[in-house]
Short mmCIF file of C-alpha atoms and ligand atoms in Angstrom, two decimals:
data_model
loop_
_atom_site.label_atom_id
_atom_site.label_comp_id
_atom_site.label_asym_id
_atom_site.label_seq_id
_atom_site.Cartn_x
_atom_site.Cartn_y
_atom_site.Cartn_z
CA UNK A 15 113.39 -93.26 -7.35
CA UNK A 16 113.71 -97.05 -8.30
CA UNK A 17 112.12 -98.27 -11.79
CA UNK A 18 108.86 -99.14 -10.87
CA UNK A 19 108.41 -103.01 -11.76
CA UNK A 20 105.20 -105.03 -13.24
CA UNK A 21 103.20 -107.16 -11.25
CA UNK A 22 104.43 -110.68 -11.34
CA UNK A 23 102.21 -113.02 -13.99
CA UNK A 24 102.75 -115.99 -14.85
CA UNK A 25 101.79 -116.05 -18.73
CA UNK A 26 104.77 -117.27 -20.95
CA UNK A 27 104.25 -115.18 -24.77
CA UNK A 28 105.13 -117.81 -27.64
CA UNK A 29 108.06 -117.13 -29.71
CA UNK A 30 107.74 -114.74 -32.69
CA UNK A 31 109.09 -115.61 -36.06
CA UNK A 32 107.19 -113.01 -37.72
CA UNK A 33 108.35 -109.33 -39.92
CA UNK A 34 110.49 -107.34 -37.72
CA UNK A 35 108.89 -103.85 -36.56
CA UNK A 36 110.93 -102.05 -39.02
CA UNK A 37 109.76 -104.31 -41.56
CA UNK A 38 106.12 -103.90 -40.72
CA UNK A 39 106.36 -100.34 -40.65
CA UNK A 40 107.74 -100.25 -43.94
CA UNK A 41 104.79 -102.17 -44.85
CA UNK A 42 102.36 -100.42 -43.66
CA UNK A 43 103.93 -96.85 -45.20
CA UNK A 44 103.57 -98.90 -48.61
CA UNK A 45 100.16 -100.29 -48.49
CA UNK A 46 98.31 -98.39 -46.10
CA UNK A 47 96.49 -95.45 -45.93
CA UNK A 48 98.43 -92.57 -44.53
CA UNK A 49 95.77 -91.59 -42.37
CA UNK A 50 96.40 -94.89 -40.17
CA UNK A 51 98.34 -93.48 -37.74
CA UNK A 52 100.41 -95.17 -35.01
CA UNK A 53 101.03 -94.21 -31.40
CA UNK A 54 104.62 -93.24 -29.82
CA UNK A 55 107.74 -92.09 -31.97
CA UNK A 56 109.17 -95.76 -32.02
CA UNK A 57 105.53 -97.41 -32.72
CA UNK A 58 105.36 -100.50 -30.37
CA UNK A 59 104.57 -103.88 -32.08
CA UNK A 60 102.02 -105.65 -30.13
CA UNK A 61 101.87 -109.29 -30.68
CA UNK A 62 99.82 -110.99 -28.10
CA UNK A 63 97.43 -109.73 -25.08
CA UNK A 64 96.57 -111.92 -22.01
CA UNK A 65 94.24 -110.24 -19.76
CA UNK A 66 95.35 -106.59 -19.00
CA UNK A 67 98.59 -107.22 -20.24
CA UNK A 68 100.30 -107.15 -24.30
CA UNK A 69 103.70 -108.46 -25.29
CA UNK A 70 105.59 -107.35 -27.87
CA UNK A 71 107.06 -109.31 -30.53
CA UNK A 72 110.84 -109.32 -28.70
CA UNK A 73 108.42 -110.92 -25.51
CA UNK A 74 108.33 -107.28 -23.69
CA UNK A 75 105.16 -107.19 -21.24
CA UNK A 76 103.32 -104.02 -20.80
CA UNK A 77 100.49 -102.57 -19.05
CA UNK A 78 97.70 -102.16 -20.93
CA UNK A 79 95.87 -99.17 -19.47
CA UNK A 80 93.49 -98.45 -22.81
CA UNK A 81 92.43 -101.33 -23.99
CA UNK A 82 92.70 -100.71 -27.62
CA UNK A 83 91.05 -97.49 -27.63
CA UNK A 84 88.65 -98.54 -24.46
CA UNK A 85 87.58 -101.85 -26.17
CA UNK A 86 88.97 -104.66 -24.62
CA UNK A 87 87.01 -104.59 -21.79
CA UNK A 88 86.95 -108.37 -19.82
CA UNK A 89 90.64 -108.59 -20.82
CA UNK A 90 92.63 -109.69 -23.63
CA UNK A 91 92.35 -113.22 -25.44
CA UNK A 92 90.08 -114.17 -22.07
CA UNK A 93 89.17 -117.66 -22.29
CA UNK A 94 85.46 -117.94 -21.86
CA UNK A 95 85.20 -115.47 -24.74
CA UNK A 96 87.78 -117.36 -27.16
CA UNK A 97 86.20 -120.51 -26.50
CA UNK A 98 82.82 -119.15 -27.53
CA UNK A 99 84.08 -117.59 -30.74
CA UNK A 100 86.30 -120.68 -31.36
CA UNK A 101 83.39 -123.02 -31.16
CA UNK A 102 81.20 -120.84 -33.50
CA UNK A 103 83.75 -120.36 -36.14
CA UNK A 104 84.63 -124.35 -36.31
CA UNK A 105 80.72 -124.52 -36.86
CA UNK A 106 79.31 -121.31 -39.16
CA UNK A 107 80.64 -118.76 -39.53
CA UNK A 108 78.06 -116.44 -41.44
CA UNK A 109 74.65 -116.57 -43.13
CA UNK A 110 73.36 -112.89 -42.73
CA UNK A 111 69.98 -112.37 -41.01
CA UNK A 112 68.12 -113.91 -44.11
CA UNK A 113 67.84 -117.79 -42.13
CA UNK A 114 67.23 -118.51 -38.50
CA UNK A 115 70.20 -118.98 -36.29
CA UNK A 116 69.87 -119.30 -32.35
CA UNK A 117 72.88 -116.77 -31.49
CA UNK A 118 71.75 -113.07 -32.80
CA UNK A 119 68.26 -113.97 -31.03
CA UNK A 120 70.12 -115.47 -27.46
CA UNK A 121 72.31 -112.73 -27.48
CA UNK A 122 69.76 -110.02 -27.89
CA UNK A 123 67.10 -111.49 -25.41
CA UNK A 124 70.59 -111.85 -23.14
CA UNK A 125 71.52 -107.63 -23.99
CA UNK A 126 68.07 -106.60 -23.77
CA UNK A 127 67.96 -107.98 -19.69
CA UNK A 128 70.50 -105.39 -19.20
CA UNK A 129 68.48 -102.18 -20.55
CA UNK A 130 66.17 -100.28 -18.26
CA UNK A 131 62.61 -99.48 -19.09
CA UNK A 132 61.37 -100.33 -22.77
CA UNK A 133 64.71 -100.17 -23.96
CA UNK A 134 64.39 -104.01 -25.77
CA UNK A 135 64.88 -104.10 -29.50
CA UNK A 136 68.89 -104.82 -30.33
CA UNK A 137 70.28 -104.17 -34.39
CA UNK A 138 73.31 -105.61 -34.53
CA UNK A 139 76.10 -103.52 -37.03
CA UNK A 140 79.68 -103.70 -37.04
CA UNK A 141 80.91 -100.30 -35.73
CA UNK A 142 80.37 -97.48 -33.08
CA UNK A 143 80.05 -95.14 -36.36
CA UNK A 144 77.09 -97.49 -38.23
CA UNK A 145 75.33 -97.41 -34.41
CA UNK A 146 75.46 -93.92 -33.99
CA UNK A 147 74.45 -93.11 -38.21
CA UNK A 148 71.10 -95.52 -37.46
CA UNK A 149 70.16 -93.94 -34.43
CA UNK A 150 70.36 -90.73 -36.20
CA UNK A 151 68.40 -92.73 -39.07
CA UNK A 152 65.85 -93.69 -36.20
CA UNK A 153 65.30 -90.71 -34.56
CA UNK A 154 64.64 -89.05 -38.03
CA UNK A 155 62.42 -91.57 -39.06
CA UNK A 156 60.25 -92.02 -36.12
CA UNK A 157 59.87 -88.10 -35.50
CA UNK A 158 59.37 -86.72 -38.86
CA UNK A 159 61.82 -83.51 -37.88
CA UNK A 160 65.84 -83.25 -39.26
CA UNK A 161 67.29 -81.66 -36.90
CA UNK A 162 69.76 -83.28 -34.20
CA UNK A 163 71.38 -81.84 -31.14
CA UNK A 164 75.25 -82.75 -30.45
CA UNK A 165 77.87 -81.60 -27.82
CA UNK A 166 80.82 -79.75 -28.56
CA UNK A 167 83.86 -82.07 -27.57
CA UNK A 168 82.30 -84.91 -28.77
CA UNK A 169 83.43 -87.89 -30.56
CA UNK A 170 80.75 -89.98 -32.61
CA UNK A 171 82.56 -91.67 -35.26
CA UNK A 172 84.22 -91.06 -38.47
CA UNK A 173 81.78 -91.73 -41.01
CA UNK A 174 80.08 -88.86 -42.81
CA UNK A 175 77.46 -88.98 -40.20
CA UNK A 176 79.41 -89.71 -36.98
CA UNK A 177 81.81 -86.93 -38.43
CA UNK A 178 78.66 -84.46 -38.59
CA UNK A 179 78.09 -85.28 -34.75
CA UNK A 180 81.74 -84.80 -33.64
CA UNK A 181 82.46 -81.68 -32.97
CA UNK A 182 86.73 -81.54 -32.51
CA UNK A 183 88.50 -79.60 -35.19
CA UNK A 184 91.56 -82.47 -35.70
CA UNK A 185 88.59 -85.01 -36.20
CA UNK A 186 86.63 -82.96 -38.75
CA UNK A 187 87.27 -82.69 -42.89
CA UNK A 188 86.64 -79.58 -44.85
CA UNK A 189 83.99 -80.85 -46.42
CA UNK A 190 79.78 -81.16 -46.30
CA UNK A 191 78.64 -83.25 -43.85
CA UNK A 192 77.14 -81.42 -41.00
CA UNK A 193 73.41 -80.50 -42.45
CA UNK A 194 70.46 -80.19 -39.79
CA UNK A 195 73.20 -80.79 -36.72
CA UNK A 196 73.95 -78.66 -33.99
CA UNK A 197 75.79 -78.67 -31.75
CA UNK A 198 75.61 -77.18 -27.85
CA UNK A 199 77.74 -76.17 -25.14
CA UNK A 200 80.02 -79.17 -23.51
CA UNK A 201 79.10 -79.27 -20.35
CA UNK A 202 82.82 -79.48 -19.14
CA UNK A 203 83.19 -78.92 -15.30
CA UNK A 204 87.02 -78.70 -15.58
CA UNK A 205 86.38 -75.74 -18.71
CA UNK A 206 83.33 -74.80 -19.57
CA UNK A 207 81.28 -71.48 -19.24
CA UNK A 208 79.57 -72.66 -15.73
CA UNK A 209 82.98 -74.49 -14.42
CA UNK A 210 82.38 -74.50 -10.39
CA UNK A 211 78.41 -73.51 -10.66
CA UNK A 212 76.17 -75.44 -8.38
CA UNK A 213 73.90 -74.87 -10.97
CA UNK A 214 75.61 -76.55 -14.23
CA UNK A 215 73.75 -78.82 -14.97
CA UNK A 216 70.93 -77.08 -15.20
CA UNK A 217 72.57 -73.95 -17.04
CA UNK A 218 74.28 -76.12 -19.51
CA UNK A 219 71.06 -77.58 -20.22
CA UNK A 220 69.47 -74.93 -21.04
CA UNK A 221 72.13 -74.03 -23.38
CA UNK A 222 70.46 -77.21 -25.31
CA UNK A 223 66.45 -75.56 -25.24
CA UNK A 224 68.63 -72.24 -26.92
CA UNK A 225 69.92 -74.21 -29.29
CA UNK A 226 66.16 -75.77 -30.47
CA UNK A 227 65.51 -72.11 -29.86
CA UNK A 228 67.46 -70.34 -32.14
CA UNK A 229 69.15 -72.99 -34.72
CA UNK A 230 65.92 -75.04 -35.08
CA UNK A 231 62.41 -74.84 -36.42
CA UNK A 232 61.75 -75.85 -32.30
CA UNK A 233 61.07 -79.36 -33.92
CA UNK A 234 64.13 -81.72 -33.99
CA UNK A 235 64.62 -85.06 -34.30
CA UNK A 236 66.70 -85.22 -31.43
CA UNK A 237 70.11 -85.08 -29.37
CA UNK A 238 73.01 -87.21 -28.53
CA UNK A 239 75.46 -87.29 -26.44
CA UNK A 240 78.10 -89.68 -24.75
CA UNK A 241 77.22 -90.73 -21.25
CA UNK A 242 81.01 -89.44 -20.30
CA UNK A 243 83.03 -87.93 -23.28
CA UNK A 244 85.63 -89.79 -24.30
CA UNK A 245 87.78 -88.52 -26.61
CA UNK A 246 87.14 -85.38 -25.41
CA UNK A 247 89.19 -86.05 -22.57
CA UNK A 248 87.12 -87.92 -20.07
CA UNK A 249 84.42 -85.66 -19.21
CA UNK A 250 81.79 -86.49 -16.49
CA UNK A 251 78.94 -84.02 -16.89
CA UNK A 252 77.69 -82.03 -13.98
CA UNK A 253 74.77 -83.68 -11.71
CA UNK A 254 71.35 -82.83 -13.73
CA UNK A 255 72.78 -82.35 -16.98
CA UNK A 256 71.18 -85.11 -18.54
CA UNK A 257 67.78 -84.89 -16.65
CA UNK A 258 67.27 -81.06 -17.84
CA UNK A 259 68.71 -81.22 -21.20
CA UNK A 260 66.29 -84.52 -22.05
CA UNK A 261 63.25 -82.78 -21.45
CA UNK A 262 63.92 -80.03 -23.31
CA UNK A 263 64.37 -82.39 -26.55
CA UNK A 264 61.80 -84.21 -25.68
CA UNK A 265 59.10 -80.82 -25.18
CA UNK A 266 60.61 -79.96 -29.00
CA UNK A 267 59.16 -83.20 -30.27
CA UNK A 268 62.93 -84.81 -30.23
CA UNK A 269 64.08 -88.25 -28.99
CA UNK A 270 67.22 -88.85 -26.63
CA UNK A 271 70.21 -90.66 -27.85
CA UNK A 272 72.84 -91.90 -25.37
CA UNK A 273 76.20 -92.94 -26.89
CA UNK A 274 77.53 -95.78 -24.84
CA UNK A 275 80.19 -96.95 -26.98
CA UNK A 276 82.91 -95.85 -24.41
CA UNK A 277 80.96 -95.45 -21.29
CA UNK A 278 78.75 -99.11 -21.05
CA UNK A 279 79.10 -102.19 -19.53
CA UNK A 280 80.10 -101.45 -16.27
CA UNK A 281 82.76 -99.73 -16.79
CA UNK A 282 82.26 -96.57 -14.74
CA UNK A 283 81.80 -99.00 -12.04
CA UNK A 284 78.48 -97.44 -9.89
CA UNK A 285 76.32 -98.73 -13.20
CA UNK A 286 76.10 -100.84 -16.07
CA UNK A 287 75.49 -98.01 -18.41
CA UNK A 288 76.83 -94.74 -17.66
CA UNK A 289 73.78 -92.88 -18.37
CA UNK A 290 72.17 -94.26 -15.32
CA UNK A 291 74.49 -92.55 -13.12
CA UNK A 292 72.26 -89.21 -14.53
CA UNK A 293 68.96 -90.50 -13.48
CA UNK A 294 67.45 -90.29 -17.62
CA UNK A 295 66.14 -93.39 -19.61
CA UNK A 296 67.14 -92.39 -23.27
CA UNK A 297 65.09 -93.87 -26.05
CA UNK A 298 67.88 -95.24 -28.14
CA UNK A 299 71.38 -96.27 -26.76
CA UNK A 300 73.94 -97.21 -29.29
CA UNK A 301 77.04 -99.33 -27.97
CA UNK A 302 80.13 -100.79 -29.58
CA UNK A 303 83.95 -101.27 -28.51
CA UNK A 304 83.85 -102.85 -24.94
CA UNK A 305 80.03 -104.70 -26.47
CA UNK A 306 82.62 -107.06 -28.38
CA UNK A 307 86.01 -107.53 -26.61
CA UNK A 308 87.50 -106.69 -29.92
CA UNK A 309 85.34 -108.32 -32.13
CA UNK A 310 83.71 -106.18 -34.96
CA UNK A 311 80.19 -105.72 -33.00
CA UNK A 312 78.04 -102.87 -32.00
CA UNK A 313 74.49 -102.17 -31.46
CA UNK A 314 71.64 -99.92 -31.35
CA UNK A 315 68.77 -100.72 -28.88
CA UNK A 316 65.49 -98.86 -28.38
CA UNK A 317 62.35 -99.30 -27.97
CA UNK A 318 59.41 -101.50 -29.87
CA UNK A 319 57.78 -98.21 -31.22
CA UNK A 320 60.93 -96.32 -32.39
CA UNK A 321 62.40 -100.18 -33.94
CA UNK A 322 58.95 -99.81 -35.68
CA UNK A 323 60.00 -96.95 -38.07
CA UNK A 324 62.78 -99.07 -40.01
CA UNK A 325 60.17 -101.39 -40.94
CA UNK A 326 58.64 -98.93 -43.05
CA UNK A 327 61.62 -99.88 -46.14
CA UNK A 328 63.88 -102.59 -46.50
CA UNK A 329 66.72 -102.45 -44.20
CA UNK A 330 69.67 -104.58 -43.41
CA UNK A 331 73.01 -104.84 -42.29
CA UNK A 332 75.37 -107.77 -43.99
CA UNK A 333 77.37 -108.57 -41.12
CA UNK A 334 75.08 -107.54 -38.47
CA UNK A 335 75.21 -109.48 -34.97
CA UNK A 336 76.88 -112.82 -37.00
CA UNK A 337 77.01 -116.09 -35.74
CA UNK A 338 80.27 -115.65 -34.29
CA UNK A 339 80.23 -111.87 -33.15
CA UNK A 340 76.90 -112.84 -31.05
CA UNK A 341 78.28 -115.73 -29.38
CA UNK A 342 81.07 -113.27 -28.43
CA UNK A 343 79.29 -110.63 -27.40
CA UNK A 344 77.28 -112.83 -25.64
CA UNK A 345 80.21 -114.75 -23.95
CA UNK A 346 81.90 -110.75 -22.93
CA UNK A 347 78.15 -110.08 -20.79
CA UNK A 348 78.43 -113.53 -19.39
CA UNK A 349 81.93 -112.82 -18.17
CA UNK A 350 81.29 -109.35 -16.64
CA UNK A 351 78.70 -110.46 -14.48
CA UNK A 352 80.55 -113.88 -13.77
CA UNK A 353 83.88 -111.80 -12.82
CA UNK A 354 82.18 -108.86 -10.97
CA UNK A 355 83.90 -106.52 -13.30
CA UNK A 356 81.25 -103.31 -12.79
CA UNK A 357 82.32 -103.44 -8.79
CA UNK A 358 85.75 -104.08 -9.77
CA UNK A 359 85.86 -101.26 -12.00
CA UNK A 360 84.36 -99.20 -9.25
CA UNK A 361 86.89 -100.75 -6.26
CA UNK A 362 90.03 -100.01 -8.91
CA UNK A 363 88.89 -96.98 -10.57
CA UNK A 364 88.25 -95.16 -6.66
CA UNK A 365 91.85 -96.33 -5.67
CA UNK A 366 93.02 -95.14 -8.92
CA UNK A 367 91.72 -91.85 -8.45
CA UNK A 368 92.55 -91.47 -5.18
CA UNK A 369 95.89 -92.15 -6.10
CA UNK A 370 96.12 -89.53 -8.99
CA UNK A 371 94.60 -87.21 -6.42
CA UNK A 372 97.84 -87.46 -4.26
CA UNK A 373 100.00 -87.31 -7.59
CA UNK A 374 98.72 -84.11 -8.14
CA UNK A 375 99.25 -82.65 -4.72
CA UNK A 376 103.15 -83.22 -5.51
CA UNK A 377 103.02 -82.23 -9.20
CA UNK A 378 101.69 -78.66 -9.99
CA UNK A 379 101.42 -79.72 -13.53
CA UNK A 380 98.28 -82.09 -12.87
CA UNK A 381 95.07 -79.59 -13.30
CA UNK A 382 92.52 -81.78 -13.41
CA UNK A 383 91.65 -85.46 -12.30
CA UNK A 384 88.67 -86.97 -13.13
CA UNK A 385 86.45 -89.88 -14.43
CA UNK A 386 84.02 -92.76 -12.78
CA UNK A 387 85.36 -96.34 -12.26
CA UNK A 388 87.40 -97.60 -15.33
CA UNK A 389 87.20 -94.15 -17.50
CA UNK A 390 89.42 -91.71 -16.23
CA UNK A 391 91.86 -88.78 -17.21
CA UNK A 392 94.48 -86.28 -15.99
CA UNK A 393 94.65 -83.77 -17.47
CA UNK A 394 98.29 -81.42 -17.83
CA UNK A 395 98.37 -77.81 -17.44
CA UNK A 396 101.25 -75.46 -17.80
CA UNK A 397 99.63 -73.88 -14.75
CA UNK A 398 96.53 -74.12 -12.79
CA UNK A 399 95.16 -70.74 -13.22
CA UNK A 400 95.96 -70.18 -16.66
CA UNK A 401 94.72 -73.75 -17.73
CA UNK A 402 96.69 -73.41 -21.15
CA UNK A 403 97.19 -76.85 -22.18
CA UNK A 404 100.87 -78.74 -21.35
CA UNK A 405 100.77 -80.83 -24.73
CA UNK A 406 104.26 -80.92 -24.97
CA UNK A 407 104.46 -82.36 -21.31
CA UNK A 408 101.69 -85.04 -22.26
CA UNK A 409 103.79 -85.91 -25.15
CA UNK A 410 106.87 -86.84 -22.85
CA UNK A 411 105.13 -88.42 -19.92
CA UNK A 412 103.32 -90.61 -22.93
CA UNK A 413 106.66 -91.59 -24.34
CA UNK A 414 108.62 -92.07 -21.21
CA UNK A 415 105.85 -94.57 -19.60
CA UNK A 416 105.94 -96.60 -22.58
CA UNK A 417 109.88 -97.27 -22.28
CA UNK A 418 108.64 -97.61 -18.42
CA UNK A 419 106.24 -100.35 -20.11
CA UNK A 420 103.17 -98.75 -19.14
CA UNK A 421 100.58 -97.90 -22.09
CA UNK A 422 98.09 -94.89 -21.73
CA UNK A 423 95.49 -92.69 -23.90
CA UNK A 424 96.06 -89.31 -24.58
CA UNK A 425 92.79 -87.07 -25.84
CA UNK A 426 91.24 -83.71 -25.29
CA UNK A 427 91.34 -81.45 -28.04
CA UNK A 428 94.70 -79.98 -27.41
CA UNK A 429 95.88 -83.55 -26.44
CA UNK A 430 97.05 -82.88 -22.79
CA UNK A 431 94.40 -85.37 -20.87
CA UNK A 432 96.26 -88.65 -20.08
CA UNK A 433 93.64 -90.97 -20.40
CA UNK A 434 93.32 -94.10 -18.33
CA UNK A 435 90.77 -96.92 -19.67
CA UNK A 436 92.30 -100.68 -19.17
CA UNK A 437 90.67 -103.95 -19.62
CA UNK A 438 87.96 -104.20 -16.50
CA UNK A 439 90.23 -107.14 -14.49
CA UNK A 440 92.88 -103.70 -14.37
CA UNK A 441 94.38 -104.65 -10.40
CA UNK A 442 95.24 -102.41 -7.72
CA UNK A 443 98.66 -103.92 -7.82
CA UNK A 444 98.16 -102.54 -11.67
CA UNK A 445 97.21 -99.15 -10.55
CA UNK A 446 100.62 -98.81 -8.00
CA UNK A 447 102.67 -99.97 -10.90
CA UNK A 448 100.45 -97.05 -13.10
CA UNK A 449 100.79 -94.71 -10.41
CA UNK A 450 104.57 -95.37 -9.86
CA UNK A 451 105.41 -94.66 -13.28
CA UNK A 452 103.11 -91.50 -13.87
CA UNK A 453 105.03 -90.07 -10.45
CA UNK A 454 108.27 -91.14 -12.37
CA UNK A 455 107.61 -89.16 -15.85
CA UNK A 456 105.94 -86.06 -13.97
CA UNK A 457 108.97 -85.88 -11.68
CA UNK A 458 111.31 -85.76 -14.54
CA UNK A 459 109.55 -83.49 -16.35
C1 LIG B 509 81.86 -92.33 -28.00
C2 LIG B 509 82.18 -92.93 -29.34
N1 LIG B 509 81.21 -93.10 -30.24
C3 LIG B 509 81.43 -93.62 -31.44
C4 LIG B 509 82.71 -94.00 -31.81
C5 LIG B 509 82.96 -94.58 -33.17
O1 LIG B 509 83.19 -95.94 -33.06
P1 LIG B 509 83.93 -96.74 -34.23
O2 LIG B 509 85.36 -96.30 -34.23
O3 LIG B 509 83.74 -98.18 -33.83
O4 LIG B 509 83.24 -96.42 -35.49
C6 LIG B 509 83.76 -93.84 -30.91
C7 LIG B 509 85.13 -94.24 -31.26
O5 LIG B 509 86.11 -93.89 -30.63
C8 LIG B 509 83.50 -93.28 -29.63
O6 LIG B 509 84.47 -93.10 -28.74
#
């Protein structure tokens, strides 16, 4: 098998004078935490990003196939989007929400067009975790009842709160933080209890009214979930799921929360957010990562009456929806719309999958392919009946495609899902180069 080669481009990285890797890793095991951990036995040094594509500091090109952790989502350093920050950051940089400025207000009439229903109020905070710890804030507030509804398998955040809703041992501390939430059944179609039902959704729904049934007062606040799992291991719930499990928060008094930090703007390619792919209109979506490009933005959005409840104190939020994070977030919606990036995803993210599809009629080790558009995974068995978990395996093929200069995910709670999220402009030229190196590393295996 030849080494599979990168699509040509035409971007020339600028010379590096900076601390070698060694040096910087040395650094960084001096005066940071131990808890920031780094990907890949020899950590890459990443140094500059053009569109789906980083460079490392000795002018190395790789494919960028997650996006810093699903984030960058119109591509790295694109130009509309630097010129908008540039231009905001020459002029004023911050104030806080306590004077007028035109940006926060632009950029949430401009976010708002993009909601269904009565979904229109934006609050602007810096981090998937803050969204997700107001909407819980929100939905307390505005219902009167404590008690939330989370998925097993999810990922919320790391804060006290967005730890509570995660529900993945390796993500969880020993320590109180989980009061009033429960969580219920994932509904997994690769592993759960109703794997290969017709009837999932519906069953794993009612998993949810159980839950209110027997963990609850029957009054709760209300439930969240991701619109696809993400660091779960990319997992698209069964047809229904959403429909069913909503109304039984909603007949309990609860509102319905749909995380969106991984799954929105466009990315799974048939919508804009991936909850619409369900059929449901939550009540409060909170958003982050891809919202920004990279920039330190998220969001929660709901609707007039819910916004109402955080009127009732004084609230606010230092950094919140700056000058310059707007006019970025702003400038990101502006380019995925401009670029077609939602159909792109969906045109790139069906050849993708078609592709893995015929990767894992050659390789026995592939159990499970899956995802919409732009959000996808493969997930590694040591065999299909079995299902236990090739870690090990995931480990290798993750190393080898890096020296191949291909970057992936890995997630799943026993780490064997190899998890594919690039920048939306990701090419089909990009996905035979992907595809040519994952059929290189499984082969070898
Ligand atoms: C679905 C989801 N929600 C929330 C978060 C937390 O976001 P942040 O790391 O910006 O706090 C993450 C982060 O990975 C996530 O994947």
């Amino acid at each position: 098998m030849n080494t599979p080669q990168l699509p040509p481009f035409d971007h020339i990285p600028q010379p590096y004078s900076g601390p070698s890797a060694e040096e910087v890793l040395a650094l960084r095991k001096e005066f940071l935490s131990p808890a920031i951990f780094h990907y890949y036995q020899r950590p890459v040094m990443i140094v500059e990003g053009k569109g789906q594509y980083l460079f490392d500091e000795k002018g190395r090109r790789y494919l960028d196939a997650i996006a810093g952790i699903v984030t960058v989502s119109v591509g790295h350093c694109h130009p509309h989007v630097v010129a908008a920050a540039d231009r905001q950051n020459a002029l004023l940089q911050h104030t806080t929400t306590i004077y007028l400025h035109p940006n926060i207000a632009e950029y949430a009439q401009a976010l708002a067009a993009k909601m269904p229903g009565d979904l229109k109020v934006c609050y602007f905070v810096n981090s998937g975790s803050e969204a997700n710890d107001l909407a819980m804030l929100m939905a307390r507030a505005f219902t009167g009842n404590y008690d939330l509804i989370a998925l097993r398998n999810a990922y919320h955040g790391g804060n006290a709160s967005g730890m509570a809703l995660t529900a993945h041992s390796t993500w969880k501390f020993n320590v109180p933080h989980s009061f009033g939430v429960h969580h219920a059944l994932a509904p997994d179609p690769y592993r759960g209890v109703y794997a290969g039902d017709p009837d999932a959704g519906k069953k794993y729904a009612d998993d949810v009214k159980s839950v209110i049934d027997y963990a609850t007062s029957g009054r709760v606040a209300g439930f969240i979930a991701e619109s696809i799992q993400g660091v779960g291991g990319t997992i698209v719930f069964p047809d229904g799921y959403l429909h069913h499990a909503y109304e039984h928060v909603r007949a309990a008094g609860g509102v319905c929360i749909a995380d969106e930090v991984q799954a929105g703007f466009g990315r799974t390619g048939t919508h804009y957010w991936g909850f619409e792919s369900q059929g449901v209109i939550p009540d409060i979506v909170t958003m982050a990562k891809g919202i920004g490009n990279g920039a330190p933005l998220a969001a929660v959005v709901t609707t007039a009456k819910i916004a109402q409840v955080l009127a009732q104190r004084i609230h606010f939020n230092t950094f919140g929806g700056n000058p310059v994070v707007s006019a970025q977030g702003k400038a990101v919606l502006e380019v995925i719309d401009r670029e077609g990036l939602q159909a792109n995803s969906l045109r790139v993210g069906n050849y993708l999958l078609a592709g893995f599809r015929k990767l894992a009629e050659k390789h026995p080790i592939i159990g499970d392919v899956r995802g919409k558009g732009l959000m996808l995974g493969v997930e590694l068995v040591k065999d299909r009946t079995t299902k236990v978990p090739a870690r090990e395996e995931t480990m290798q093929v993750f190393e080898m495609a890096r020296d191949l200069g291909l970057l992936i995910g890995k997630g799943g709670l026993h780490g064997n899902v190899l998890r594919i999220k690039p920048p939306m402009c990701f090419t089909e030229a990009d996905a035979d180069f992907l595809l040519e190196v994952l059929d290189l590393c499984l082969a070898k295996l």
